Short mmCIF file of C-alpha atoms in Angstrom, two decimals:
data_model
loop_
_atom_site.label_atom_id
_atom_site.label_comp_id
_atom_site.label_asym_id
_atom_site.label_seq_id
_atom_site.Cartn_x
_atom_site.Cartn_y
_atom_site.Cartn_z
CA MET U 1 3.56 35.60 -61.47
CA ASN U 2 6.43 33.56 -62.82
CA LEU U 3 10.06 33.58 -61.81
CA SER U 4 11.04 36.05 -64.57
CA GLN U 5 8.44 38.56 -63.44
CA PHE U 6 9.52 38.10 -59.81
CA LEU U 7 13.17 38.76 -60.68
CA LEU U 8 12.24 41.84 -62.73
CA ILE U 9 10.30 43.22 -59.76
CA LEU U 10 13.26 42.62 -57.44
CA ARG U 11 15.56 44.28 -59.98
CA ALA U 12 13.30 47.31 -60.24
CA HIS U 13 13.20 47.78 -56.45
CA LEU U 14 16.78 46.73 -55.75
CA LYS U 15 17.66 49.99 -54.03
CA ILE U 16 14.74 49.70 -51.61
CA ILE U 17 15.64 46.10 -50.84
CA LEU U 18 19.26 47.00 -50.18
CA ALA U 19 18.23 49.96 -48.07
CA ILE U 20 15.94 47.86 -45.87
CA PHE U 21 18.55 45.11 -45.68
CA GLY U 22 21.21 47.57 -44.59
CA VAL U 23 18.99 49.29 -42.03
CA THR U 24 18.01 45.93 -40.50
CA VAL U 25 21.58 44.68 -40.25
CA VAL U 26 22.82 47.98 -38.81
CA ALA U 27 19.94 48.06 -36.29
CA ALA U 28 20.69 44.50 -35.20
CA LEU U 29 24.38 45.34 -34.88
CA VAL U 30 23.66 48.46 -32.83
CA VAL U 31 21.19 46.67 -30.58
CA SER U 32 23.59 43.78 -30.06
CA LEU U 33 26.34 46.18 -29.10
CA VAL U 34 24.12 48.35 -26.88
CA LEU U 35 22.31 45.58 -24.98
CA PRO U 36 23.99 44.50 -21.71
CA LYS U 37 25.69 41.14 -21.69
CA THR U 38 23.83 38.27 -20.03
CA TYR U 39 25.52 35.18 -18.63
CA LYS U 40 24.08 31.76 -17.85
CA ALA U 41 25.35 29.10 -15.47
CA THR U 42 23.92 25.60 -15.15
CA SER U 43 24.05 23.17 -12.23
CA SER U 44 22.87 19.59 -12.77
CA VAL U 45 21.28 17.34 -10.13
CA VAL U 46 20.45 13.64 -10.33
CA LEU U 47 17.54 12.04 -8.48
CA ASN U 48 17.77 8.62 -6.85
CA TYR U 49 14.31 8.70 -5.38
CA LYS U 50 12.51 5.82 -3.66
CA ALA U 51 8.99 6.60 -2.57
CA THR U 52 8.05 4.99 0.74
CA ASP U 53 4.63 5.29 2.28
CA PRO U 54 5.28 6.52 5.84
CA VAL U 55 2.38 4.48 7.31
CA THR U 56 2.32 1.25 5.32
CA GLY U 57 6.01 1.18 4.40
CA THR U 58 5.19 0.23 0.80
CA MET U 59 8.02 0.92 -1.65
CA VAL U 60 7.12 2.64 -4.94
CA THR U 61 9.67 3.41 -7.65
CA ALA U 62 9.85 6.93 -9.00
CA GLN U 63 8.99 5.70 -12.50
CA ALA U 64 5.64 4.47 -11.17
CA LEU U 65 4.74 7.96 -9.92
CA PRO U 66 2.95 9.97 -12.61
CA GLY U 67 4.34 13.43 -13.18
CA TYR U 68 7.28 12.82 -10.88
CA MET U 69 9.90 14.75 -12.85
CA PRO U 70 7.59 17.72 -13.59
CA THR U 71 6.82 17.83 -9.88
CA GLN U 72 10.53 18.07 -9.07
CA VAL U 73 10.90 20.90 -11.59
CA ASP U 74 8.00 22.69 -9.93
CA ILE U 75 9.71 22.28 -6.55
CA ILE U 76 12.84 23.93 -7.93
CA ASN U 77 10.77 26.78 -9.34
CA SER U 78 8.79 27.15 -6.11
CA ARG U 79 8.92 30.11 -3.80
CA SER U 80 10.01 27.86 -0.93
CA THR U 81 13.23 26.99 -2.77
CA ALA U 82 13.84 30.64 -3.64
CA LEU U 83 13.32 31.65 -0.02
CA ALA U 84 15.80 28.97 1.03
CA VAL U 85 18.34 30.53 -1.39
CA VAL U 86 17.66 33.99 0.03
CA ASP U 87 18.23 32.72 3.56
CA ALA U 88 21.30 30.64 2.64
CA LEU U 89 23.06 33.54 0.88
CA LYS U 90 21.73 36.13 3.38
CA LEU U 91 20.66 38.35 0.50
CA ALA U 92 18.09 40.18 2.62
CA GLN U 93 20.92 41.56 4.76
CA ASP U 94 22.81 43.12 1.83
CA PRO U 95 22.69 46.96 2.07
CA ALA U 96 22.42 47.34 -1.70
CA VAL U 97 19.50 44.92 -1.78
CA LYS U 98 17.82 46.79 1.05
CA GLU U 99 18.20 50.05 -0.83
CA SER U 100 16.73 48.54 -4.00
CA TYR U 101 13.87 47.10 -2.00
CA ALA U 102 13.17 50.49 -0.42
CA ASN U 103 13.05 52.12 -3.86
CA SER U 104 10.74 49.41 -5.26
CA ASN U 105 7.77 50.29 -3.03
CA SER U 106 6.78 46.62 -3.07
CA GLN U 107 3.92 45.39 -0.91
CA LEU U 108 5.78 42.15 -0.18
CA ASP U 109 8.40 41.66 2.48
CA ILE U 110 12.01 41.76 1.36
CA ARG U 111 12.43 37.96 1.37
CA ASN U 112 9.45 37.30 -0.91
CA TRP U 113 10.42 40.28 -3.07
CA LEU U 114 13.87 38.80 -3.57
CA ALA U 115 12.41 35.33 -4.16
CA GLY U 116 10.25 36.69 -6.98
CA ILE U 117 13.25 38.35 -8.63
CA LEU U 118 15.34 35.19 -8.36
CA LEU U 119 12.61 33.02 -9.83
CA GLY U 120 12.37 35.36 -12.81
CA ASN U 121 15.98 34.54 -13.75
CA LEU U 122 15.71 30.80 -13.02
CA ASP U 123 15.05 28.04 -15.52
CA ALA U 124 14.87 24.34 -14.56
CA GLN U 125 14.50 21.63 -17.17
CA ALA U 126 14.27 17.87 -16.73
CA SER U 127 16.13 15.64 -19.16
CA ARG U 128 14.06 13.25 -21.19
CA ASP U 129 14.24 9.58 -20.17
CA SER U 130 16.61 10.28 -17.29
CA SER U 131 16.61 11.49 -13.70
CA VAL U 132 18.80 14.55 -14.33
CA ILE U 133 17.53 18.10 -13.94
CA ASP U 134 19.47 21.13 -15.22
CA ILE U 135 19.14 24.27 -13.09
CA THR U 136 20.07 27.37 -15.10
CA TYR U 137 20.36 30.90 -13.73
CA LYS U 138 20.96 33.98 -15.86
CA GLY U 139 22.35 37.37 -14.90
CA ARG U 140 24.89 40.03 -15.75
CA ASP U 141 27.75 38.82 -13.57
CA PRO U 142 29.44 35.45 -14.32
CA GLN U 143 30.36 34.77 -10.71
CA THR U 144 26.89 35.65 -9.45
CA VAL U 145 25.04 33.38 -11.88
CA ALA U 146 27.28 30.43 -10.95
CA THR U 147 26.74 31.10 -7.24
CA MET U 148 22.98 31.35 -7.67
CA ALA U 149 22.76 28.16 -9.77
CA ASN U 150 24.69 26.20 -7.14
CA ALA U 151 22.65 27.80 -4.35
CA PHE U 152 19.39 26.72 -6.02
CA ALA U 153 20.72 23.16 -6.41
CA GLU U 154 21.63 23.01 -2.70
CA ALA U 155 18.35 24.64 -1.68
CA TYR U 156 16.46 22.11 -3.79
CA GLN U 157 18.25 19.34 -1.88
CA GLN U 158 17.21 20.83 1.44
CA VAL U 159 13.60 21.55 0.43
CA SER U 160 13.16 18.10 -1.11
CA MET U 161 14.60 16.45 1.98
CA GLN U 162 12.31 18.55 4.17
CA LEU U 163 9.30 17.55 2.08
CA LYS U 164 10.26 13.91 2.61
CA LEU U 165 11.01 14.23 6.32
CA ASP U 166 7.89 16.18 7.32
CA PRO U 167 5.44 13.32 6.48
CA THR U 168 7.84 10.84 8.09
CA ARG U 169 8.00 12.86 11.29
CA LYS U 170 4.24 13.22 11.36
CA ALA U 171 3.92 9.48 10.84
CA SER U 172 6.43 8.93 13.65
CA ALA U 173 4.33 11.08 15.98
CA TYR U 174 1.22 9.16 14.91
CA PHE U 175 2.92 5.82 15.62
CA ASN U 176 4.09 7.12 18.98
CA ASP U 177 0.50 7.90 19.97
CA GLN U 178 -0.68 4.56 18.65
CA ILE U 179 2.01 2.70 20.60
CA LYS U 180 0.64 4.11 23.86
CA VAL U 181 -2.88 2.96 23.00
CA LEU U 182 -1.73 -0.45 21.78
CA ARG U 183 0.47 -0.94 24.85
CA GLU U 184 -2.54 -0.28 27.08
CA ASN U 185 -4.62 -2.73 25.05
CA TYR U 186 -1.86 -5.32 25.30
CA GLU U 187 -1.55 -4.88 29.06
CA GLN U 188 -5.32 -5.07 29.52
CA ALA U 189 -5.52 -8.26 27.45
CA GLN U 190 -2.67 -9.79 29.48
CA ALA U 191 -4.36 -8.80 32.76
CA LYS U 192 -7.69 -10.29 31.65
CA LEU U 193 -6.04 -13.56 30.68
CA SER U 194 -4.10 -13.82 33.95
CA LYS U 195 -7.17 -12.97 36.05
CA TYR U 196 -9.25 -15.55 34.22
CA GLN U 197 -6.61 -18.23 34.78
CA GLN U 198 -6.37 -17.38 38.47
CA GLU U 199 -10.14 -17.41 38.95
CA HIS U 200 -10.50 -20.82 37.32
CA GLY U 201 -7.24 -22.30 38.63
CA ILE U 202 -5.94 -23.01 35.14
CA THR U 203 -2.35 -24.09 34.73
CA ASN U 204 -2.46 -26.42 31.76
CA LEU U 205 -5.99 -26.50 30.46
CA ASP U 206 -5.40 -28.82 27.52
CA ASN U 207 -4.03 -31.65 29.68
CA ARG U 208 -6.83 -31.17 32.17
CA VAL U 209 -9.45 -31.36 29.45
CA ASP U 210 -7.87 -34.53 28.11
CA VAL U 211 -7.93 -36.15 31.59
CA GLU U 212 -11.54 -35.18 32.22
CA ASN U 213 -12.58 -36.41 28.78
CA ASN U 214 -10.93 -39.76 29.45
CA ARG U 215 -12.74 -40.01 32.78
CA LEU U 216 -16.02 -39.11 31.09
CA ASN U 217 -15.43 -41.89 28.57
CA ASP U 218 -14.70 -44.35 31.40
CA LEU U 219 -17.88 -43.36 33.25
CA SER U 220 -19.82 -43.70 30.04
CA THR U 221 -18.50 -47.26 29.64
CA GLN U 222 -19.30 -48.09 33.27
CA LEU U 223 -22.78 -46.61 32.93
CA VAL U 224 -23.51 -48.74 29.88
CA ALA U 225 -22.30 -51.87 31.73
CA ALA U 226 -24.32 -50.96 34.85
CA GLN U 227 -27.44 -50.36 32.80
CA GLY U 228 -27.03 -53.74 31.15
CA ALA U 229 -26.53 -55.50 34.51
CA LEU U 230 -29.51 -53.61 35.99
CA ALA U 231 -31.75 -54.61 33.12
CA GLU U 232 -30.77 -58.24 33.59
CA ALA U 233 -31.25 -58.05 37.38
CA GLN U 234 -34.68 -56.47 36.98
CA SER U 235 -35.67 -59.23 34.59
CA ARG U 236 -34.55 -61.84 37.15
CA ARG U 237 -36.39 -60.02 39.93
CA GLN U 238 -39.57 -60.07 37.88
CA ALA U 239 -39.02 -63.78 37.27
CA ALA U 240 -38.40 -64.27 41.01
CA GLY U 241 -42.06 -63.40 41.67
CA SER U 242 -42.77 -67.05 40.75
CA ALA U 243 -40.15 -68.66 43.00
CA GLN U 244 -40.61 -72.14 41.64
CA ASN U 245 -39.92 -71.00 38.07
CA SER U 246 -37.17 -68.54 38.85
CA PRO U 247 -33.95 -69.50 37.07
CA ASP U 248 -31.91 -68.10 39.96
CA VAL U 249 -33.86 -70.30 42.43
CA ASN U 250 -33.63 -73.37 40.25
CA ALA U 251 -29.92 -72.80 39.68
CA ASN U 252 -29.21 -72.49 43.42
CA PRO U 253 -27.31 -75.63 44.62
CA LEU U 254 -28.93 -75.58 48.04
CA VAL U 255 -32.40 -75.46 46.52
CA GLN U 256 -31.50 -78.23 44.14
CA ASN U 257 -30.15 -80.38 47.03
CA LEU U 258 -33.20 -79.66 49.16
CA LYS U 259 -35.49 -80.52 46.30
CA ALA U 260 -33.69 -83.83 45.80
CA ASN U 261 -33.84 -84.64 49.52
CA LEU U 262 -37.50 -83.59 49.61
CA ALA U 263 -38.32 -85.85 46.67
CA ALA U 264 -36.58 -88.83 48.39
CA SER U 265 -38.32 -88.06 51.69
CA GLU U 266 -41.70 -87.79 49.98
CA ALA U 267 -41.10 -91.16 48.33
CA ARG U 268 -40.35 -92.74 51.68
CA PHE U 269 -43.36 -91.01 53.20
CA ALA U 270 -45.59 -92.33 50.44
CA GLN U 271 -44.40 -95.89 51.09
CA ALA U 272 -44.90 -95.50 54.84
CA ALA U 273 -48.38 -94.13 54.27
CA LYS U 274 -49.27 -97.27 52.34
CA ARG U 275 -47.92 -99.61 54.94
CA LEU U 276 -48.50 -97.79 58.16
CA GLY U 277 -51.26 -96.01 59.87
CA THR U 278 -51.37 -92.30 60.50
CA GLN U 279 -50.52 -92.80 64.14
CA HIS U 280 -47.57 -95.04 63.52
CA PRO U 281 -44.29 -93.61 64.73
CA ASP U 282 -42.53 -94.34 61.40
CA TYR U 283 -45.35 -92.63 59.57
CA LEU U 284 -45.08 -89.62 61.82
CA ASN U 285 -41.29 -89.54 61.46
CA ALA U 286 -41.53 -89.69 57.65
CA LYS U 287 -44.15 -86.94 57.64
CA ALA U 288 -42.10 -84.79 59.96
CA GLU U 289 -39.04 -85.27 57.73
CA VAL U 290 -41.04 -84.24 54.65
CA ASP U 291 -42.42 -81.19 56.40
CA GLY U 292 -39.02 -80.20 57.61
CA LEU U 293 -37.43 -80.52 54.17
CA ARG U 294 -40.31 -78.63 52.60
CA ALA U 295 -39.89 -75.84 55.13
CA GLN U 296 -36.15 -75.70 54.44
CA LEU U 297 -36.83 -75.63 50.69
CA ASN U 298 -39.29 -72.80 51.02
CA ALA U 299 -36.85 -70.90 53.21
CA ALA U 300 -34.06 -71.45 50.69
CA ILE U 301 -36.32 -70.37 47.81
CA ALA U 302 -37.36 -67.27 49.75
CA ALA U 303 -33.76 -66.45 50.58
CA THR U 304 -32.67 -66.89 46.97
CA SER U 305 -35.54 -64.72 45.69
CA ALA U 306 -34.68 -62.10 48.28
CA SER U 307 -31.06 -62.15 47.20
CA VAL U 308 -32.12 -61.60 43.55
CA ALA U 309 -34.24 -58.61 44.57
CA THR U 310 -31.45 -57.28 46.74
CA ASN U 311 -28.95 -57.63 43.90
CA ALA U 312 -31.32 -55.76 41.56
CA SER U 313 -31.66 -52.98 44.12
CA ILE U 314 -27.90 -52.81 44.52
CA LEU U 315 -27.41 -52.68 40.77
CA GLN U 316 -30.08 -50.02 40.42
CA LYS U 317 -28.41 -47.92 43.10
CA ARG U 318 -25.03 -48.44 41.46
CA GLU U 319 -26.43 -47.46 38.08
CA ALA U 320 -27.93 -44.31 39.62
CA GLU U 321 -24.60 -43.45 41.23
CA ILE U 322 -22.69 -43.98 37.98
CA ARG U 323 -25.32 -41.95 36.09
CA SER U 324 -24.97 -39.15 38.61
CA GLU U 325 -21.19 -39.23 38.32
CA PHE U 326 -21.47 -39.32 34.53
CA ASN U 327 -23.80 -36.30 34.47
CA ALA U 328 -21.54 -34.42 36.87
CA GLN U 329 -18.48 -35.29 34.79
CA LYS U 330 -20.33 -34.28 31.64
CA GLN U 331 -21.15 -30.88 33.12
CA LYS U 332 -17.55 -30.58 34.25
CA VAL U 333 -16.27 -31.33 30.76
CA LEU U 334 -18.74 -28.88 29.25
CA GLU U 335 -17.62 -26.27 31.73
CA LEU U 336 -13.99 -26.97 30.86
CA ASN U 337 -14.80 -26.67 27.16
CA ARG U 338 -16.54 -23.36 27.79
CA THR U 339 -13.60 -22.24 29.88
CA ARG U 340 -11.20 -23.33 27.14
CA ASP U 341 -13.23 -21.40 24.54
CA GLU U 342 -13.20 -18.28 26.68
CA LEU U 343 -9.52 -18.77 27.37
CA SER U 344 -8.88 -19.17 23.64
CA VAL U 345 -10.71 -15.91 22.94
CA LEU U 346 -8.65 -14.14 25.58
CA SER U 347 -5.46 -15.71 24.23
CA ARG U 348 -6.29 -14.63 20.68
CA ASP U 349 -7.05 -11.12 21.92
CA LEU U 350 -3.70 -11.12 23.68
CA ASP U 351 -1.88 -12.38 20.58
CA SER U 352 -3.61 -9.80 18.38
CA ALA U 353 -2.77 -7.00 20.80
CA GLN U 354 0.83 -8.21 21.01
CA ARG U 355 1.24 -8.41 17.23
CA ALA U 356 -0.30 -4.98 16.73
CA TYR U 357 1.95 -3.52 19.41
CA GLU U 358 5.10 -5.15 18.02
CA LEU U 359 4.37 -4.16 14.41
CA THR U 360 3.58 -0.59 15.41
CA ALA U 361 6.70 -0.40 17.55
CA GLN U 362 8.75 -1.66 14.61
CA ARG U 363 7.22 0.89 12.22
CA PHE U 364 7.72 3.63 14.83
CA THR U 365 11.41 2.75 15.14
CA GLN U 366 11.80 2.79 11.37
CA THR U 367 9.95 6.05 10.79
CA ASN U 368 11.70 7.65 13.75
CA LEU U 369 15.08 6.80 12.24
CA GLU U 370 13.97 8.02 8.82
CA GLY U 371 12.67 11.24 10.37
CA GLN U 372 16.06 11.90 11.92
CA SER U 373 17.98 11.09 8.75
CA ASN U 374 19.52 14.03 6.89
CA GLN U 375 20.48 12.03 3.82
CA SER U 376 19.00 13.37 0.60
CA ASP U 377 17.95 11.34 -2.42
CA ILE U 378 19.23 14.15 -4.64
CA SER U 379 22.88 14.45 -5.59
CA ILE U 380 24.63 17.27 -7.41
CA LEU U 381 25.88 15.84 -10.68
CA ALA U 382 27.74 18.94 -11.90
CA SER U 383 28.28 22.24 -10.13
CA ALA U 384 27.92 25.47 -12.06
CA MET U 385 31.11 27.28 -13.10
CA PRO U 386 31.37 31.00 -13.94
CA PRO U 387 30.80 31.28 -17.70
CA THR U 388 33.60 32.69 -19.82
CA ALA U 389 31.36 34.02 -22.58
CA PRO U 390 27.99 35.76 -22.43
CA SER U 391 24.93 33.86 -23.51
CA SER U 392 23.38 36.99 -24.99
CA PRO U 393 23.53 39.05 -27.07
CA ARG U 394 25.13 36.78 -29.66
CA LEU U 395 26.53 39.13 -32.28
CA PHE U 396 27.19 36.62 -35.04
CA ILE U 397 23.82 34.90 -34.73
CA ASN U 398 22.03 38.26 -34.51
CA LEU U 399 23.77 39.45 -37.71
CA ILE U 400 22.83 36.26 -39.54
CA LEU U 401 19.23 36.60 -38.40
CA SER U 402 19.16 40.32 -39.25
CA MET U 403 20.43 39.53 -42.76
CA PHE U 404 17.71 37.00 -43.26
CA VAL U 405 15.04 39.25 -41.77
CA GLY U 406 16.29 42.29 -43.74
CA LEU U 407 16.24 40.34 -46.99
CA VAL U 408 12.73 39.04 -46.29
CA LEU U 409 11.49 42.52 -45.34
CA GLY U 410 13.09 44.05 -48.47
CA VAL U 411 11.47 41.48 -50.76
CA MET U 412 8.14 41.95 -49.04
CA ALA U 413 8.46 45.73 -49.38
CA ALA U 414 9.29 45.37 -53.11
CA LEU U 415 6.31 43.14 -53.69
CA GLY U 416 4.09 45.51 -51.73
CA LEU U 417 5.17 48.54 -53.75
CA GLU U 418 4.69 46.60 -56.97
CA LEU U 419 1.17 45.64 -55.98
CA ILE U 420 0.34 49.25 -55.11
CA ASN U 421 1.69 50.63 -58.41
CA ARG U 422 1.70 47.86 -60.99
CA ARG U 423 4.12 48.41 -63.93
CA VAL U 424 4.59 46.65 -67.26
CA ARG U 425 7.99 45.10 -67.06
CA SER U 426 7.79 42.26 -69.62
CA GLU U 427 5.72 40.83 -72.46
CA ALA U 428 4.02 38.54 -69.95
CA ASP U 429 2.69 41.59 -68.09
CA LEU U 430 1.00 42.86 -71.30
CA VAL U 431 -0.44 39.47 -72.09
CA GLU U 432 -1.83 39.13 -68.60
CA GLY U 433 -3.00 42.75 -68.50
CA ILE U 434 -4.84 43.22 -71.86
CA GLY U 435 -5.27 39.61 -72.91
CA LEU U 436 -3.92 40.21 -76.49
CA PRO U 437 -0.93 38.65 -78.15
CA VAL U 438 2.30 40.66 -78.55
CA LEU U 439 3.28 41.25 -82.19
CA GLY U 440 6.65 42.87 -81.55
CA THR U 441 8.81 44.68 -79.06
CA ILE U 442 10.85 47.87 -79.15
CA SER U 443 13.84 47.71 -76.92
CA HIS U 444 15.14 50.64 -74.95
CA PRO U 445 18.06 52.31 -76.74
CA ALA U 446 20.42 51.60 -73.92
CA ALA U 447 19.23 48.04 -73.79
CA GLN U 448 19.52 47.70 -77.59
CA LYS U 449 23.01 49.19 -77.57
CA GLY U 450 24.06 46.69 -74.94
CA ARG U 451 22.53 43.86 -76.89
CA ASP U 452 24.30 44.93 -80.12
CA ARG U 453 27.58 45.18 -78.32
CA ARG U 454 27.12 41.67 -76.96
CA LEU U 455 26.30 40.42 -80.48
CA GLY U 456 29.37 42.15 -82.10
CA PHE U 457 27.49 44.78 -84.19
CA GLY U 458 28.50 48.47 -84.28
CA ARG U 459 27.48 51.69 -86.03
CA GLU U 460 29.46 53.42 -88.72
CA PRO U 461 31.43 56.40 -87.61
CA GLY U 462 29.22 59.45 -87.67
CA ALA U 463 26.11 57.42 -88.41
CA ALA U 464 22.95 58.83 -86.84
CA PRO U 465 20.90 56.74 -84.49
CA VAL U 466 17.78 55.18 -85.93
#
């Protein structure tokens, strides 16, 4: 079908098209005039929300929360918000509302019944790329719709604040319970540390450990020196077993003097023995002198050897005493180290308990203050005003739409009738219908007369039509 055929079809069914067009426009006009007027009022709120975890205190921006704005829209459209509006405006106490509720035979209570009706007329939409939400309420009375839109904005503030405060208050109660437990732990750790210090007499353990370590080092030095002296004394005592070869005996001045005197006396005795007889008084005196000096030398050697042995015994006893003191000091230092380790553990437990108690007390103070705060993160950007013009029905827009719809319906009706009863309306219809070329056309007399008139031809007066 080409454009010429389409226009011919519309021309043939022009009356039907106009009739449908007129009926549609009249129906739209009547409906627009008959329908009750509906008004809409919009209240805008802006969100300055900062998400804070009530336990950890971590701050999270609203942009980081997925689905944050849709969640806020759902809160506005929730039954809790509608119930808050019902309670704020005391709608359940209105006699007219009570009468309507009685006639409704609803299974719900009057508050939830009203909340359902209010939610049916509510529309909340979040602005794109912003923190503004428009709360729109529709109804038949301009003042009522403005009041309801503002009431929903205020109720949304209260419900949102309550949703924020409830977790904070629960967290505050949790911290309060934890503070009691942590305080007991802190007091127990403090009592354990104090008792341990009293039992061990600890005032300043670090200084005491340093003093005892220094004493242990001194005893260690003394022990090493005593062991060296003992080893030397034992070597001398072993050498003193052969008194004549003992270095201590040979180094003794008395022994050396006696040996010299004995050697001189023996020389004199040897000379007397050569000159005198054994019974000669000089011989006997020389022999007696030699024997006396020899006896003194032996006594001196014995005394010197005994003194070496005694010195070795004294050094051995001293070494044993120093060793005993060293071992006792070593055990004392080890005990102090063990005590210091235990004291360090108790001190760390006390510090940990104190830090946990202080941090929890700080978080409890913060959450307690937040739980008592009545400041909302939602502010009313623009309050709803009573509308001056109804939002529906819109007469002009409805007429424009009805004209368009009527025209479309008329054209569709014309095309439908043409398809049901196809007519030959042009040469193209014959060509498409029988598939043969057109040799000529005979115009309708009225059409021919109009064509002749347009071309300037006329019939002779009284001439008969051909």
